[in-house]
Amino acid sequence: MGTARAAHLFGAQRFPSPRASSPRSAHERVIFGMSKTNGKDAGGPETGKNRETASQGDVEHKSKGKTTDKKAKKDAQKARADDHPPSSAAWARAVDAGMGTAPSLSPHRQPAVPRAAPGIVTVEPGTRFTLASVDPDATGGLEKAGAKAALAGVRERIKALQERLYAEHARSLLVVFQAIDTGGKDGTIRSVLEGVNPQGCRVWSFKVPSAEELDQDFLWRYHARAPGRGLIGVFNRSHYEDVLVVRVKGLVPEETWRERYGLINDFERLLTLSGTTILKFFLHISKDEQRERLEARLEDPEKHWKFDPADLTERKSWDAYRTAFDDALSRCSTPYAPWHVVPANRKWARNLMVARTIADTLEAMDPHFPPPREGIEGLKVPD
Ligand code: AMP
Ligand code: MG
């Protein structure tokens, strides 16, 4: 990687590669608009329809004609393969291939796409993904003892970086949480954002749309709540509900929810182009774990308020939700806004994995305090 920026994008500063000083890679040229495809929309995010047939092979094939230096690209892939665990290496290749479809941005507006923390599975853009391939009990090699202390340290990193993001007032971070009922969205938000300056953070929980919201296009209410410059925005449920619960319950005709995958990709691309880095977490629990959590809500008086009888009805549609999640994660994982699947049966591991990924992303965004106003040296505050 030839620049600090590119190093940030792939976390090379944390995983030094033996090829760190290799010449500019094909990937870097694509990112910085030096490739032949620069300025062209090489298809943009695929629509639900054409993604249906997309595969890893398709993506790699597409990229071949668009880079001038195959050897440099191979070297770049090898360099990352050297220092990535297998699933991340595959994902990094997909990012390489898919970056050609990302919008052309000037470097300071590049989305920060660092690797997720160990234990998280990132859905490779353009591939068919299934949740059945991820063990919800996985801990990413973490141990419970020590995880709490580590979490406190990561929260401090988030806090310090948030202050810079807020002061810089140029870009924003949108963190999206999706999960089945009891999946742990509320608990993760509470734990990971503890200590963050509330003034620089907006958390939105999306419920059944109001009559006013239903009179608008489906993205209206989400777009209105996208984080402004300097802010961290958190979506507790999100625009993905419109291809999840809406699909499972048949609230709109199939042709309507089917075209939403492409519209969601376009929406996220618009946000990215506008300076928002998007982090999407799917909290992955097992059906047994959901039963235990629902039982705990029924048994513990202090948790009664969390119990919603509708959750029992929804549980009957477990398989339909899994299919809807598999489709949404496959069709809407893009190089600029990939989906991260977090094994979430163990809350302590889940919290640390999510916190680390948020901290790494903020670090990759590399926010800076703005320069001081001109002429303030030597100024004295009058009595
Ligand atoms: P909770 O998050 O448990 O408070 O529940 C919120 C409820 O709102 C869930 O049952 C969601 O499925 C539902 N919901 C959220 N967004 C939508 C949407 N766009 N259309 C229909 N239902 C939704
Ligand atoms: Mg609920």
JSON list of N, CA, C and O in Angstrom, two decimals, residues 19 30 39 55 68 74 76 83 97 119 125 129 146 154 201 204 218 225 236 240 253 312 324 328 345 348 356 367 372:
[
{"chain": "A", "resi": 19, "resn": "ARG", "atom": "N", "xyz": [4.66, -6.78, 2.15]},
{"chain": "A", "resi": 19, "resn": "ARG", "atom": "CA", "xyz": [4.72, -6.05, 0.88]},
{"chain": "A", "resi": 19, "resn": "ARG", "atom": "C", "xyz": [4.29, -4.61, 1.05]},
{"chain": "A", "resi": 19, "resn": "ARG", "atom": "O", "xyz": [3.86, -3.98, 0.11]},
{"chain": "A", "resi": 30, "resn": "VAL", "atom": "N", "xyz": [-7.74, 2.02, -8.41]},
{"chain": "A", "resi": 30, "resn": "VAL", "atom": "CA", "xyz": [-9.20, 2.08, -8.56]},
{"chain": "A", "resi": 30, "resn": "VAL", "atom": "C", "xyz": [-9.77, 3.03, -7.52]},
{"chain": "A", "resi": 30, "resn": "VAL", "atom": "O", "xyz": [-10.55, 3.93, -7.81]},
{"chain": "A", "resi": 39, "resn": "GLY", "atom": "N", "xyz": [-14.75, 7.49, -13.19]},
{"chain": "A", "resi": 39, "resn": "GLY", "atom": "CA", "xyz": [-15.71, 8.41, -13.78]},
{"chain": "A", "resi": 39, "resn": "GLY", "atom": "C", "xyz": [-16.89, 7.71, -14.39]},
{"chain": "A", "resi": 39, "resn": "GLY", "atom": "O", "xyz": [-17.94, 8.28, -14.57]},
{"chain": "A", "resi": 55, "resn": "SER", "atom": "N", "xyz": [-22.35, -13.83, -9.00]},
{"chain": "A", "resi": 55, "resn": "SER", "atom": "CA", "xyz": [-21.60, -14.76, -8.16]},
{"chain": "A", "resi": 55, "resn": "SER", "atom": "C", "xyz": [-20.20, -14.21, -8.03]},
{"chain": "A", "resi": 55, "resn": "SER", "atom": "O", "xyz": [-19.81, -13.28, -8.72]},
{"chain": "A", "resi": 68, "resn": "THR", "atom": "N", "xyz": [-5.48, -2.21, -15.62]},
{"chain": "A", "resi": 68, "resn": "THR", "atom": "CA", "xyz": [-4.44, -2.30, -16.63]},
{"chain": "A", "resi": 68, "resn": "THR", "atom": "C", "xyz": [-3.30, -3.19, -16.15]},
{"chain": "A", "resi": 68, "resn": "THR", "atom": "O", "xyz": [-2.60, -3.77, -16.94]},
{"chain": "A", "resi": 74, "resn": "LYS", "atom": "N", "xyz": [-2.68, -8.74, -8.59]},
{"chain": "A", "resi": 74, "resn": "LYS", "atom": "CA", "xyz": [-2.41, -10.04, -7.97]},
{"chain": "A", "resi": 74, "resn": "LYS", "atom": "C", "xyz": [-1.55, -9.87, -6.74]},
{"chain": "A", "resi": 74, "resn": "LYS", "atom": "O", "xyz": [-1.79, -10.46, -5.69]},
{"chain": "A", "resi": 76, "resn": "ALA", "atom": "N", "xyz": [-1.33, -7.26, -4.89]},
{"chain": "A", "resi": 76, "resn": "ALA", "atom": "CA", "xyz": [-2.12, -6.64, -3.81]},
{"chain": "A", "resi": 76, "resn": "ALA", "atom": "C", "xyz": [-2.97, -7.69, -3.12]},
{"chain": "A", "resi": 76, "resn": "ALA", "atom": "O", "xyz": [-3.09, -7.72, -1.90]},
{"chain": "A", "resi": 83, "resn": "ASP", "atom": "N", "xyz": [-1.94, -11.54, 5.15]},
{"chain": "A", "resi": 83, "resn": "ASP", "atom": "CA", "xyz": [-2.19, -11.12, 6.53]},
{"chain": "A", "resi": 83, "resn": "ASP", "atom": "C", "xyz": [-3.67, -11.10, 6.91]},
{"chain": "A", "resi": 83, "resn": "ASP", "atom": "O", "xyz": [-4.04, -10.48, 7.88]},
{"chain": "A", "resi": 97, "resn": "ALA", "atom": "N", "xyz": [-12.43, -6.37, -6.43]},
{"chain": "A", "resi": 97, "resn": "ALA", "atom": "CA", "xyz": [-13.14, -6.54, -7.69]},
{"chain": "A", "resi": 97, "resn": "ALA", "atom": "C", "xyz": [-14.29, -5.56, -7.77]},
{"chain": "A", "resi": 97, "resn": "ALA", "atom": "O", "xyz": [-14.54, -4.95, -8.80]},
{"chain": "A", "resi": 119, "resn": "GLY", "atom": "N", "xyz": [-13.93, -12.74, 14.24]},
{"chain": "A", "resi": 119, "resn": "GLY", "atom": "CA", "xyz": [-15.17, -13.36, 14.75]},
{"chain": "A", "resi": 119, "resn": "GLY", "atom": "C", "xyz": [-16.38, -12.95, 13.92]},
{"chain": "A", "resi": 119, "resn": "GLY", "atom": "O", "xyz": [-17.33, -13.70, 13.79]},
{"chain": "A", "resi": 125, "resn": "PRO", "atom": "N", "xyz": [-19.39, -9.10, -1.21]},
{"chain": "A", "resi": 125, "resn": "PRO", "atom": "CA", "xyz": [-20.30, -8.51, -2.19]},
{"chain": "A", "resi": 125, "resn": "PRO", "atom": "C", "xyz": [-20.41, -9.38, -3.44]},
{"chain": "A", "resi": 125, "resn": "PRO", "atom": "O", "xyz": [-19.42, -9.91, -3.93]},
{"chain": "A", "resi": 129, "resn": "PHE", "atom": "N", "xyz": [-25.07, -15.68, 0.06]},
{"chain": "A", "resi": 129, "resn": "PHE", "atom": "CA", "xyz": [-24.70, -15.92, 1.46]},
{"chain": "A", "resi": 129, "resn": "PHE", "atom": "C", "xyz": [-25.85, -16.58, 2.20]},
{"chain": "A", "resi": 129, "resn": "PHE", "atom": "O", "xyz": [-27.02, -16.32, 1.91]},
{"chain": "A", "resi": 146, "resn": "GLY", "atom": "N", "xyz": [-11.48, -10.84, 30.72]},
{"chain": "A", "resi": 146, "resn": "GLY", "atom": "CA", "xyz": [-10.62, -9.98, 29.88]},
{"chain": "A", "resi": 146, "resn": "GLY", "atom": "C", "xyz": [-11.42, -9.22, 28.84]},
{"chain": "A", "resi": 146, "resn": "GLY", "atom": "O", "xyz": [-11.02, -8.13, 28.44]},
{"chain": "A", "resi": 154, "resn": "VAL", "atom": "N", "xyz": [-11.83, -0.14, 24.33]},
{"chain": "A", "resi": 154, "resn": "VAL", "atom": "CA", "xyz": [-12.34, 0.17, 22.99]},
{"chain": "A", "resi": 154, "resn": "VAL", "atom": "C", "xyz": [-13.32, 1.34, 23.06]},
{"chain": "A", "resi": 154, "resn": "VAL", "atom": "O", "xyz": [-13.36, 2.21, 22.18]},
{"chain": "A", "resi": 201, "resn": "CYS", "atom": "N", "xyz": [-24.42, 12.13, 18.81]},
{"chain": "A", "resi": 201, "resn": "CYS", "atom": "CA", "xyz": [-24.94, 10.81, 18.47]},
{"chain": "A", "resi": 201, "resn": "CYS", "atom": "C", "xyz": [-26.47, 10.84, 18.41]},
{"chain": "A", "resi": 201, "resn": "CYS", "atom": "O", "xyz": [-27.12, 11.46, 19.24]},
{"chain": "A", "resi": 204, "resn": "TRP", "atom": "N", "xyz": [-31.99, 6.06, 16.46]},
{"chain": "A", "resi": 204, "resn": "TRP", "atom": "CA", "xyz": [-33.37, 5.99, 15.99]},
{"chain": "A", "resi": 204, "resn": "TRP", "atom": "C", "xyz": [-33.86, 4.55, 16.01]},
{"chain": "A", "resi": 204, "resn": "TRP", "atom": "O", "xyz": [-33.21, 3.68, 15.44]},
{"chain": "A", "resi": 218, "resn": "PHE", "atom": "N", "xyz": [-40.86, 4.40, 0.65]},
{"chain": "A", "resi": 218, "resn": "PHE", "atom": "CA", "xyz": [-40.45, 3.64, 1.84]},
{"chain": "A", "resi": 218, "resn": "PHE", "atom": "C", "xyz": [-39.16, 4.12, 2.48]},
{"chain": "A", "resi": 218, "resn": "PHE", "atom": "O", "xyz": [-38.92, 3.87, 3.66]},
{"chain": "A", "resi": 225, "resn": "ARG", "atom": "N", "xyz": [-33.59, 10.73, 8.70]},
{"chain": "A", "resi": 225, "resn": "ARG", "atom": "CA", "xyz": [-32.85, 10.53, 9.95]},
{"chain": "A", "resi": 225, "resn": "ARG", "atom": "C", "xyz": [-31.40, 10.11, 9.73]},
{"chain": "A", "resi": 225, "resn": "ARG", "atom": "O", "xyz": [-30.70, 9.74, 10.68]},
{"chain": "A", "resi": 236, "resn": "ASN", "atom": "N", "xyz": [-31.71, 1.47, 14.91]},
{"chain": "A", "resi": 236, "resn": "ASN", "atom": "CA", "xyz": [-32.15, 0.25, 15.60]},
{"chain": "A", "resi": 236, "resn": "ASN", "atom": "C", "xyz": [-33.35, -0.24, 14.80]},
{"chain": "A", "resi": 236, "resn": "ASN", "atom": "O", "xyz": [-34.45, 0.28, 14.93]},
{"chain": "A", "resi": 240, "resn": "TYR", "atom": "N", "xyz": [-34.07, -1.87, 6.10]},
{"chain": "A", "resi": 240, "resn": "TYR", "atom": "CA", "xyz": [-34.12, -3.32, 5.77]},
{"chain": "A", "resi": 240, "resn": "TYR", "atom": "C", "xyz": [-35.42, -3.97, 6.21]},
{"chain": "A", "resi": 240, "resn": "TYR", "atom": "O", "xyz": [-35.81, -5.01, 5.67]},
{"chain": "A", "resi": 253, "resn": "PRO", "atom": "N", "xyz": [-47.03, -6.16, -2.37]},
{"chain": "A", "resi": 253, "resn": "PRO", "atom": "CA", "xyz": [-46.87, -7.23, -3.36]},
{"chain": "A", "resi": 253, "resn": "PRO", "atom": "C", "xyz": [-45.40, -7.59, -3.58]},
{"chain": "A", "resi": 253, "resn": "PRO", "atom": "O", "xyz": [-44.52, -6.75, -3.38]},
{"chain": "A", "resi": 312, "resn": "LEU", "atom": "N", "xyz": [-43.98, -14.19, 19.96]},
{"chain": "A", "resi": 312, "resn": "LEU", "atom": "CA", "xyz": [-44.25, -15.63, 19.85]},
{"chain": "A", "resi": 312, "resn": "LEU", "atom": "C", "xyz": [-44.83, -15.97, 18.48]},
{"chain": "A", "resi": 312, "resn": "LEU", "atom": "O", "xyz": [-44.51, -17.00, 17.89]},
{"chain": "A", "resi": 324, "resn": "ALA", "atom": "N", "xyz": [-35.57, -14.41, 4.30]},
{"chain": "A", "resi": 324, "resn": "ALA", "atom": "CA", "xyz": [-35.58, -12.97, 3.99]},
{"chain": "A", "resi": 324, "resn": "ALA", "atom": "C", "xyz": [-34.23, -12.33, 4.37]},
{"chain": "A", "resi": 324, "resn": "ALA", "atom": "O", "xyz": [-33.70, -11.49, 3.63]},
{"chain": "A", "resi": 328, "resn": "ALA", "atom": "N", "xyz": [-31.55, -10.48, 1.88]},
{"chain": "A", "resi": 328, "resn": "ALA", "atom": "CA", "xyz": [-31.15, -9.08, 2.09]},
{"chain": "A", "resi": 328, "resn": "ALA", "atom": "C", "xyz": [-29.64, -8.97, 2.26]},
{"chain": "A", "resi": 328, "resn": "ALA", "atom": "O", "xyz": [-29.00, -8.07, 1.70]},
{"chain": "A", "resi": 345, "resn": "ASN", "atom": "N", "xyz": [-24.84, -15.08, 20.14]},
{"chain": "A", "resi": 345, "resn": "ASN", "atom": "CA", "xyz": [-25.37, -15.84, 21.29]},
{"chain": "A", "resi": 345, "resn": "ASN", "atom": "C", "xyz": [-24.71, -15.41, 22.59]},
{"chain": "A", "resi": 345, "resn": "ASN", "atom": "O", "xyz": [-25.34, -15.42, 23.64]},
{"chain": "A", "resi": 348, "resn": "TRP", "atom": "N", "xyz": [-21.23, -10.86, 25.66]},
{"chain": "A", "resi": 348, "resn": "TRP", "atom": "CA", "xyz": [-19.95, -10.20, 25.92]},
{"chain": "A", "resi": 348, "resn": "TRP", "atom": "C", "xyz": [-19.05, -10.21, 24.67]},
{"chain": "A", "resi": 348, "resn": "TRP", "atom": "O", "xyz": [-18.35, -9.23, 24.40]},
{"chain": "A", "resi": 356, "resn": "ARG", "atom": "N", "xyz": [-15.21, -3.03, 18.55]},
{"chain": "A", "resi": 356, "resn": "ARG", "atom": "CA", "xyz": [-13.92, -2.96, 17.85]},
{"chain": "A", "resi": 356, "resn": "ARG", "atom": "C", "xyz": [-14.11, -2.53, 16.40]},
{"chain": "A", "resi": 356, "resn": "ARG", "atom": "O", "xyz": [-13.31, -1.74, 15.88]},
{"chain": "A", "resi": 367, "resn": "PRO", "atom": "N", "xyz": [-10.71, 11.13, 11.37]},
{"chain": "A", "resi": 367, "resn": "PRO", "atom": "CA", "xyz": [-11.18, 12.52, 11.51]},
{"chain": "A", "resi": 367, "resn": "PRO", "atom": "C", "xyz": [-10.14, 13.41, 12.21]},
{"chain": "A", "resi": 367, "resn": "PRO", "atom": "O", "xyz": [-9.39, 12.93, 13.04]},
{"chain": "A", "resi": 372, "resn": "PRO", "atom": "N", "xyz": [-7.16, 25.93, 13.51]},
{"chain": "A", "resi": 372, "resn": "PRO", "atom": "CA", "xyz": [-7.66, 27.08, 14.29]},
{"chain": "A", "resi": 372, "resn": "PRO", "atom": "C", "xyz": [-8.03, 28.23, 13.37]},
{"chain": "A", "resi": 372, "resn": "PRO", "atom": "O", "xyz": [-7.53, 28.33, 12.26]}
]
